[in-house]
Amino acid sequence: MPHLCHGPGPDLVANDPLRQVPTAAKKMADQLRELRNRYGTGHGRAVVHDITDEVAEICVHGALIWIRWALARLQTVLMGAVQPLIDDLLEGGVFYGGDLTNRLQAANIVNLEEADQRALGLAIGQRAARATFNVRIEGIDVCSEDPARWPDAYREAALQRLFTNPDG
C-alpha cells in the first residue's frame, strides 16, 4: 500500500521539493510527539511544565499542517491500496477508461513488495482473460509499451493468469 508520507508520483528523486516538503511536515509532526512526551501531563507526571502561548501556537499550527496534508493525500493512498484493487478486479468491479491506470499509478507498483506485484498481476491477468477490455488495455497492453515501469513479478503473473485459470 502506498504510504502517506511518500510524495506524489513514483518518479520523483529523493531530493525533489515535492518529496522534501511532506518529509519536513512529517518530521515536524514527529517533533510535536516528542514535545508532548516531554511536557505533557499524561502518565501521572508529578510536575506540570509551563508552556508559553507561543509554543502552544507552534504546536497547533504544526499539527494543522500535517493533518491538512495527510487528509488531502488520503484519497490517493486509498486508491492505491492493493487488496481492494485486487478484490475489485476479481469480484467484477467496474473499470471505466483510465480508472485502472489511475489506481495502478497510485499503488506505485514498482515499489510494492514482490508478493503484492505478483498478486496484482494475477488478478489483472484473470480479469483481462474474461474479455474486460479496459483492464486488458490498461493492465496488460501497457506493459509492452514501457516494460521498465512494470516489474517482472507483475508481468509474469499477469501472463500466467491470461492463459491459466486459478486452478492451474
mmCIF file of N, CA and C in Angstrom, residues 79 81-96 99-101 103-104 107 109 116-140 150 154 158 161:
data_model
loop_
_atom_site.group_PDB
_atom_site.id
_atom_site.type_symbol
_atom_site.label_atom_id
_atom_site.label_comp_id
_atom_site.label_asym_id
_atom_site.label_seq_id
_atom_site.Cartn_x
_atom_site.Cartn_y
_atom_site.Cartn_z
ATOM 1 N N MET A 79 -6.803 4.921 -2.925
ATOM 2 C CA MET A 79 -6.943 4.480 -4.306
ATOM 3 C C MET A 79 -5.860 3.468 -4.673
ATOM 4 N N ALA A 81 -4.436 1.276 -2.638
ATOM 5 C CA ALA A 81 -4.407 0.101 -1.767
ATOM 6 C C ALA A 81 -4.532 -1.162 -2.618
ATOM 7 N N VAL A 82 -3.601 -2.079 -2.453
ATOM 8 C CA VAL A 82 -3.509 -3.249 -3.333
ATOM 9 C C VAL A 82 -4.674 -4.221 -3.144
ATOM 10 N N GLN A 83 -4.983 -4.595 -1.919
ATOM 11 C CA GLN A 83 -6.009 -5.625 -1.721
ATOM 12 C C GLN A 83 -7.386 -5.182 -2.203
ATOM 13 N N PRO A 84 -7.828 -3.950 -1.927
ATOM 14 C CA PRO A 84 -9.114 -3.535 -2.507
ATOM 15 C C PRO A 84 -9.106 -3.527 -4.036
ATOM 16 N N LEU A 85 -7.979 -3.184 -4.639
ATOM 17 C CA LEU A 85 -7.882 -3.217 -6.099
ATOM 18 C C LEU A 85 -8.003 -4.651 -6.597
ATOM 19 N N ILE A 86 -7.310 -5.565 -5.960
ATOM 20 C CA ILE A 86 -7.410 -6.986 -6.334
ATOM 21 C C ILE A 86 -8.846 -7.466 -6.172
ATOM 22 N N ASP A 87 -9.478 -7.113 -5.063
ATOM 23 C CA ASP A 87 -10.871 -7.516 -4.833
ATOM 24 C C ASP A 87 -11.779 -6.979 -5.930
ATOM 25 N N ASP A 88 -11.610 -5.721 -6.312
ATOM 26 C CA ASP A 88 -12.428 -5.151 -7.381
ATOM 27 C C ASP A 88 -12.201 -5.872 -8.700
ATOM 28 N N LEU A 89 -10.973 -6.237 -8.973
ATOM 29 C CA LEU A 89 -10.674 -6.962 -10.212
ATOM 30 C C LEU A 89 -11.325 -8.344 -10.218
ATOM 31 N N LEU A 90 -11.227 -9.049 -9.118
ATOM 32 C CA LEU A 90 -11.725 -10.427 -9.063
ATOM 33 C C LEU A 90 -13.228 -10.519 -8.833
ATOM 34 N N GLU A 91 -13.811 -9.484 -8.253
ATOM 35 C CA GLU A 91 -15.233 -9.537 -7.907
ATOM 36 C C GLU A 91 -16.105 -8.737 -8.869
ATOM 37 N N GLY A 92 -15.553 -8.365 -10.013
ATOM 38 C CA GLY A 92 -16.356 -7.734 -11.051
ATOM 39 C C GLY A 92 -16.563 -6.243 -10.919
ATOM 40 N N GLY A 93 -15.680 -5.543 -10.215
ATOM 41 C CA GLY A 93 -15.787 -4.084 -10.130
ATOM 42 C C GLY A 93 -15.717 -3.463 -11.515
ATOM 43 N N VAL A 94 -16.325 -2.306 -11.660
ATOM 44 C CA VAL A 94 -16.370 -1.624 -12.952
ATOM 45 C C VAL A 94 -15.124 -0.758 -13.110
ATOM 46 N N PHE A 95 -14.493 -0.862 -14.283
ATOM 47 C CA PHE A 95 -13.316 -0.065 -14.603
ATOM 48 C C PHE A 95 -13.572 0.701 -15.891
ATOM 49 N N TYR A 96 -13.860 1.982 -15.745
ATOM 50 C CA TYR A 96 -14.016 2.839 -16.913
ATOM 51 C C TYR A 96 -12.631 3.232 -17.408
ATOM 52 N N ASP A 99 -9.537 4.395 -15.142
ATOM 53 C CA ASP A 99 -9.670 4.001 -13.733
ATOM 54 C C ASP A 99 -8.521 3.109 -13.282
ATOM 55 N N LEU A 100 -8.259 2.056 -14.040
ATOM 56 C CA LEU A 100 -7.198 1.129 -13.646
ATOM 57 C C LEU A 100 -5.834 1.809 -13.728
ATOM 58 N N THR A 101 -5.619 2.612 -14.748
ATOM 59 C CA THR A 101 -4.357 3.347 -14.863
ATOM 60 C C THR A 101 -4.118 4.197 -13.619
ATOM 61 N N ARG A 103 -5.416 3.848 -10.609
ATOM 62 C CA ARG A 103 -5.230 3.034 -9.399
ATOM 63 C C ARG A 103 -3.865 2.357 -9.386
ATOM 64 N N LEU A 104 -3.398 1.907 -10.543
ATOM 65 C CA LEU A 104 -2.060 1.309 -10.601
ATOM 66 C C LEU A 104 -0.986 2.355 -10.334
ATOM 67 N N ALA A 107 -0.914 2.987 -6.709
ATOM 68 C CA ALA A 107 -0.329 1.849 -5.983
ATOM 69 C C ALA A 107 1.193 1.864 -6.051
ATOM 70 N N ILE A 109 3.318 0.572 -8.274
ATOM 71 C CA ILE A 109 3.582 -0.861 -8.421
ATOM 72 C C ILE A 109 5.063 -1.216 -8.390
ATOM 73 N N ASP A 116 3.062 -8.639 -3.581
ATOM 74 C CA ASP A 116 1.939 -7.790 -3.981
ATOM 75 C C ASP A 116 1.939 -7.545 -5.484
ATOM 76 N N GLN A 117 3.127 -7.387 -6.073
ATOM 77 C CA GLN A 117 3.219 -7.230 -7.524
ATOM 78 C C GLN A 117 2.637 -8.466 -8.209
ATOM 79 N N ARG A 118 3.004 -9.619 -7.697
ATOM 80 C CA ARG A 118 2.530 -10.878 -8.283
ATOM 81 C C ARG A 118 1.016 -11.037 -8.109
ATOM 82 N N ALA A 119 0.508 -10.770 -6.919
ATOM 83 C CA ALA A 119 -0.930 -10.906 -6.664
ATOM 84 C C ALA A 119 -1.731 -9.969 -7.564
ATOM 85 N N LEU A 120 -1.218 -8.770 -7.747
ATOM 86 C CA LEU A 120 -1.881 -7.810 -8.619
ATOM 87 C C LEU A 120 -1.838 -8.273 -10.073
ATOM 88 N N GLY A 121 -0.692 -8.782 -10.505
ATOM 89 C CA GLY A 121 -0.575 -9.310 -11.865
ATOM 90 C C GLY A 121 -1.529 -10.470 -12.114
ATOM 91 N N LEU A 122 -1.661 -11.362 -11.148
ATOM 92 C CA LEU A 122 -2.585 -12.486 -11.294
ATOM 93 C C LEU A 122 -4.024 -11.993 -11.449
ATOM 94 N N ALA A 123 -4.410 -11.024 -10.633
ATOM 95 C CA ALA A 123 -5.778 -10.500 -10.700
ATOM 96 C C ALA A 123 -6.035 -9.788 -12.023
ATOM 97 N N ILE A 124 -5.062 -9.018 -12.488
ATOM 98 C CA ILE A 124 -5.196 -8.311 -13.773
ATOM 99 C C ILE A 124 -5.313 -9.330 -14.910
ATOM 100 N N GLY A 125 -4.432 -10.326 -14.898
ATOM 101 C CA GLY A 125 -4.473 -11.334 -15.949
ATOM 102 C C GLY A 125 -5.785 -12.096 -15.969
ATOM 103 N N GLN A 126 -6.286 -12.466 -14.788
ATOM 104 C CA GLN A 126 -7.544 -13.209 -14.716
ATOM 105 C C GLN A 126 -8.698 -12.358 -15.237
ATOM 106 N N ARG A 127 -8.729 -11.095 -14.848
ATOM 107 C CA ARG A 127 -9.819 -10.221 -15.299
ATOM 108 C C ARG A 127 -9.698 -9.949 -16.793
ATOM 109 N N ALA A 128 -8.498 -9.735 -17.300
ATOM 110 C CA ALA A 128 -8.300 -9.478 -18.731
ATOM 111 C C ALA A 128 -8.678 -10.706 -19.562
ATOM 112 N N ALA A 129 -8.446 -11.896 -19.021
ATOM 113 C CA ALA A 129 -8.785 -13.122 -19.744
ATOM 114 C C ALA A 129 -10.300 -13.254 -19.922
ATOM 115 N N ARG A 130 -11.066 -12.571 -19.101
ATOM 116 C CA ARG A 130 -12.530 -12.603 -19.219
ATOM 117 C C ARG A 130 -13.042 -11.493 -20.139
ATOM 118 N N ALA A 131 -12.159 -10.994 -20.998
ATOM 119 C CA ALA A 131 -12.503 -10.004 -22.024
ATOM 120 C C ALA A 131 -12.963 -8.669 -21.441
ATOM 121 N N THR A 132 -12.345 -8.244 -20.351
ATOM 122 C CA THR A 132 -12.597 -6.899 -19.840
ATOM 123 C C THR A 132 -11.582 -5.996 -20.534
ATOM 124 N N PHE A 133 -12.055 -5.268 -21.534
ATOM 125 C CA PHE A 133 -11.159 -4.570 -22.438
ATOM 126 C C PHE A 133 -10.338 -3.476 -21.757
ATOM 127 N N ASN A 134 -10.951 -2.667 -20.893
ATOM 128 C CA ASN A 134 -10.172 -1.618 -20.236
ATOM 129 C C ASN A 134 -9.065 -2.213 -19.370
ATOM 130 N N VAL A 135 -9.339 -3.322 -18.716
ATOM 131 C CA VAL A 135 -8.311 -3.971 -17.890
ATOM 132 C C VAL A 135 -7.202 -4.506 -18.787
ATOM 133 N N ARG A 136 -7.564 -5.087 -19.918
ATOM 134 C CA ARG A 136 -6.548 -5.590 -20.842
ATOM 135 C C ARG A 136 -5.679 -4.439 -21.371
ATOM 136 N N ILE A 137 -6.306 -3.349 -21.756
ATOM 137 C CA ILE A 137 -5.570 -2.209 -22.303
ATOM 138 C C ILE A 137 -4.682 -1.567 -21.253
ATOM 139 N N GLU A 138 -5.249 -1.295 -20.058
ATOM 140 C CA GLU A 138 -4.548 -0.521 -19.043
ATOM 141 C C GLU A 138 -3.689 -1.364 -18.101
ATOM 142 N N GLY A 139 -3.889 -2.680 -18.111
ATOM 143 C CA GLY A 139 -3.118 -3.532 -17.213
ATOM 144 C C GLY A 139 -2.207 -4.519 -17.908
ATOM 145 N N ILE A 140 -2.473 -4.809 -19.195
ATOM 146 C CA ILE A 140 -1.674 -5.788 -19.945
ATOM 147 C C ILE A 140 -0.936 -5.122 -21.102
ATOM 148 N N TRP A 150 7.018 -1.763 -15.377
ATOM 149 C CA TRP A 150 6.216 -2.897 -14.937
ATOM 150 C C TRP A 150 7.153 -4.004 -14.446
ATOM 151 N N TYR A 154 5.047 -8.802 -11.671
ATOM 152 C CA TYR A 154 3.721 -8.409 -12.155
ATOM 153 C C TYR A 154 3.474 -8.964 -13.548
ATOM 154 N N ALA A 158 0.711 -11.784 -14.591
ATOM 155 C CA ALA A 158 -0.376 -11.404 -15.494
ATOM 156 C C ALA A 158 -0.411 -12.332 -16.702
ATOM 157 N N ARG A 161 -1.735 -15.826 -15.699
ATOM 158 C CA ARG A 161 -3.182 -15.907 -15.481
ATOM 159 C C ARG A 161 -3.980 -15.661 -16.750
#
